[in-house]
Amino acid sequence: MTAEQPIWKLLITHAAQLKQLSLCKAHESWMLEEGKSVMFSNESTFVVSHNIHKHIQCPQKALAHSPWNNIKTIKHPQSVIVWGSFNFQGRRDLTFLSKGKTMNTD
């Protein structure tokens, strides 16, 4: 039995692609000094969990629900939102946001 690998694809809509393209075209004539004032930032959510990827094959169907054949999981694992940015001068420190907050909320 072989396992299939997941397919990684860019999660960006056609509308978002067009918006990014128009932004690039609007600023393609910028000189270096104008580009130095631009800052790039992003925030991502990271789930804090322990996953062992254990595959179990039970010899008998009756043993499928035995405690030693079950993998314990957490229904709602802890998560943390991390925000970071960089510009022409370099990276900025990472900011860890409290639960329920984003950089754009008040």
mmCIF file of C-alpha atoms in Angstrom:
data_model
loop_
_atom_site.group_PDB
_atom_site.id
_atom_site.type_symbol
_atom_site.label_atom_id
_atom_site.label_comp_id
_atom_site.label_asym_id
_atom_site.label_seq_id
_atom_site.Cartn_x
_atom_site.Cartn_y
_atom_site.Cartn_z
ATOM 1 C CA MET A 1 0.000 0.000 0.000
ATOM 2 C CA THR A 2 1.372 3.423 -0.903
ATOM 3 C CA ALA A 3 0.483 6.791 0.540
ATOM 4 C CA GLU A 4 -0.363 9.637 -1.783
ATOM 5 C CA GLN A 5 1.393 12.948 -1.340
ATOM 6 C CA PRO A 6 -0.763 16.072 -0.968
ATOM 7 C CA ILE A 7 -0.785 18.534 -3.826
ATOM 8 C CA TRP A 8 0.455 21.986 -2.861
ATOM 9 C CA LYS A 9 -1.138 24.812 -4.751
ATOM 10 C CA LEU A 10 -1.187 28.544 -4.335
ATOM 11 C CA LEU A 11 -4.348 29.650 -2.553
ATOM 12 C CA ILE A 12 -4.976 32.864 -4.432
ATOM 13 C CA THR A 13 -8.051 33.706 -6.424
ATOM 14 C CA HIS A 14 -8.016 35.068 -9.947
ATOM 15 C CA ALA A 15 -9.358 38.400 -8.634
ATOM 16 C CA ALA A 16 -6.497 38.637 -6.121
ATOM 17 C CA GLN A 17 -3.985 37.847 -8.871
ATOM 18 C CA LEU A 18 -5.365 40.688 -10.991
ATOM 19 C CA LYS A 19 -5.256 43.075 -8.023
ATOM 20 C CA GLN A 20 -1.591 42.238 -7.324
ATOM 21 C CA LEU A 21 -0.720 42.583 -10.991
ATOM 22 C CA SER A 22 -2.324 46.022 -11.219
ATOM 23 C CA LEU A 23 -0.439 47.125 -8.076
ATOM 24 C CA CYS A 24 2.863 45.985 -9.609
ATOM 25 C CA LYS A 25 2.149 47.705 -12.900
ATOM 26 C CA ALA A 26 1.237 50.942 -11.110
ATOM 27 C CA HIS A 27 4.610 50.975 -9.315
ATOM 28 C CA GLU A 28 6.937 49.512 -11.968
ATOM 29 C CA SER A 29 8.437 52.930 -12.710
ATOM 30 C CA TRP A 30 9.484 53.523 -9.074
ATOM 31 C CA MET A 31 13.126 54.267 -8.433
ATOM 32 C CA LEU A 32 15.116 52.715 -5.578
ATOM 33 C CA GLU A 33 14.521 55.641 -3.213
ATOM 34 C CA GLU A 34 10.750 55.336 -3.604
ATOM 35 C CA GLY A 35 10.898 51.592 -3.003
ATOM 36 C CA LYS A 36 12.778 52.073 0.283
ATOM 37 C CA SER A 37 9.605 53.389 1.924
ATOM 38 C CA VAL A 38 7.642 50.151 1.333
ATOM 39 C CA MET A 39 7.090 47.705 4.204
ATOM 40 C CA PHE A 40 5.909 44.116 3.708
ATOM 41 C CA SER A 41 4.052 42.405 6.551
ATOM 42 C CA ASN A 42 2.084 39.246 7.219
ATOM 43 C CA GLU A 43 0.426 37.453 10.083
ATOM 44 C CA SER A 44 0.019 33.695 10.384
ATOM 45 C CA THR A 45 -1.686 31.380 12.839
ATOM 46 C CA PHE A 46 0.350 28.455 14.165
ATOM 47 C CA VAL A 47 -1.303 25.506 15.904
ATOM 48 C CA VAL A 48 0.584 24.180 18.909
ATOM 49 C CA SER A 49 0.074 20.430 18.908
ATOM 50 C CA HIS A 50 1.848 17.124 19.089
ATOM 51 C CA ASN A 51 1.296 14.863 16.110
ATOM 52 C CA ILE A 52 3.117 11.571 15.857
ATOM 53 C CA HIS A 53 1.639 10.331 12.535
ATOM 54 C CA LYS A 54 1.284 6.824 13.916
ATOM 55 C CA HIS A 55 -0.312 4.291 11.579
ATOM 56 C CA ILE A 56 -1.966 1.306 13.200
ATOM 57 C CA GLN A 57 -2.929 -1.957 11.569
ATOM 58 C CA CYS A 58 -5.059 -4.132 13.810
ATOM 59 C CA PRO A 59 -4.813 -7.892 13.370
ATOM 60 C CA GLN A 60 -8.442 -8.358 14.393
ATOM 61 C CA LYS A 61 -11.433 -6.066 14.053
ATOM 62 C CA ALA A 62 -12.349 -6.624 17.715
ATOM 63 C CA LEU A 63 -9.058 -5.011 18.811
ATOM 64 C CA ALA A 64 -9.669 -1.800 16.857
ATOM 65 C CA HIS A 65 -11.119 0.005 19.897
ATOM 66 C CA SER A 66 -8.587 -1.243 22.405
ATOM 67 C CA PRO A 67 -6.804 1.549 24.307
ATOM 68 C CA TRP A 68 -3.384 0.635 22.899
ATOM 69 C CA ASN A 69 -4.718 0.999 19.332
ATOM 70 C CA ASN A 70 -6.128 4.518 19.812
ATOM 71 C CA ILE A 71 -4.270 7.764 19.219
ATOM 72 C CA LYS A 72 -5.112 10.552 21.649
ATOM 73 C CA THR A 73 -5.885 13.900 20.034
ATOM 74 C CA ILE A 74 -6.861 17.366 21.207
ATOM 75 C CA LYS A 75 -10.171 18.687 19.908
ATOM 76 C CA HIS A 76 -9.227 22.379 20.084
ATOM 77 C CA PRO A 77 -5.423 22.723 20.183
ATOM 78 C CA GLN A 78 -3.815 25.951 21.308
ATOM 79 C CA SER A 79 -2.804 28.386 18.623
ATOM 80 C CA VAL A 80 -0.778 31.566 18.410
ATOM 81 C CA ILE A 81 -0.852 34.391 15.865
ATOM 82 C CA VAL A 82 2.544 35.735 14.837
ATOM 83 C CA TRP A 83 3.025 38.995 12.923
ATOM 84 C CA GLY A 84 6.234 39.997 11.207
ATOM 85 C CA SER A 85 7.464 42.551 8.711
ATOM 86 C CA PHE A 86 10.488 43.640 6.707
ATOM 87 C CA ASN A 87 11.509 46.558 4.542
ATOM 88 C CA PHE A 88 14.595 47.825 2.721
ATOM 89 C CA GLN A 89 16.506 48.218 6.001
ATOM 90 C CA GLY A 90 15.879 44.641 7.162
ATOM 91 C CA ARG A 91 13.628 42.488 9.326
ATOM 92 C CA ARG A 92 11.595 43.650 12.284
ATOM 93 C CA ASP A 93 10.959 41.689 15.467
ATOM 94 C CA LEU A 94 8.171 39.115 15.473
ATOM 95 C CA THR A 95 5.064 40.101 17.415
ATOM 96 C CA PHE A 96 3.012 37.440 19.186
ATOM 97 C CA LEU A 97 -0.636 38.479 19.374
ATOM 98 C CA SER A 98 -3.050 37.539 22.128
ATOM 99 C CA LYS A 99 -5.973 35.244 21.427
ATOM 100 C CA GLY A 100 -8.655 36.791 19.222
ATOM 101 C CA LYS A 101 -6.486 39.751 18.155
ATOM 102 C CA THR A 102 -5.044 40.627 14.767
ATOM 103 C CA MET A 103 -2.903 43.539 13.692
ATOM 104 C CA ASN A 104 -5.912 45.256 12.114
ATOM 105 C CA THR A 105 -8.256 45.028 15.124
ATOM 106 C CA ASP A 106 -8.611 47.889 17.583
#
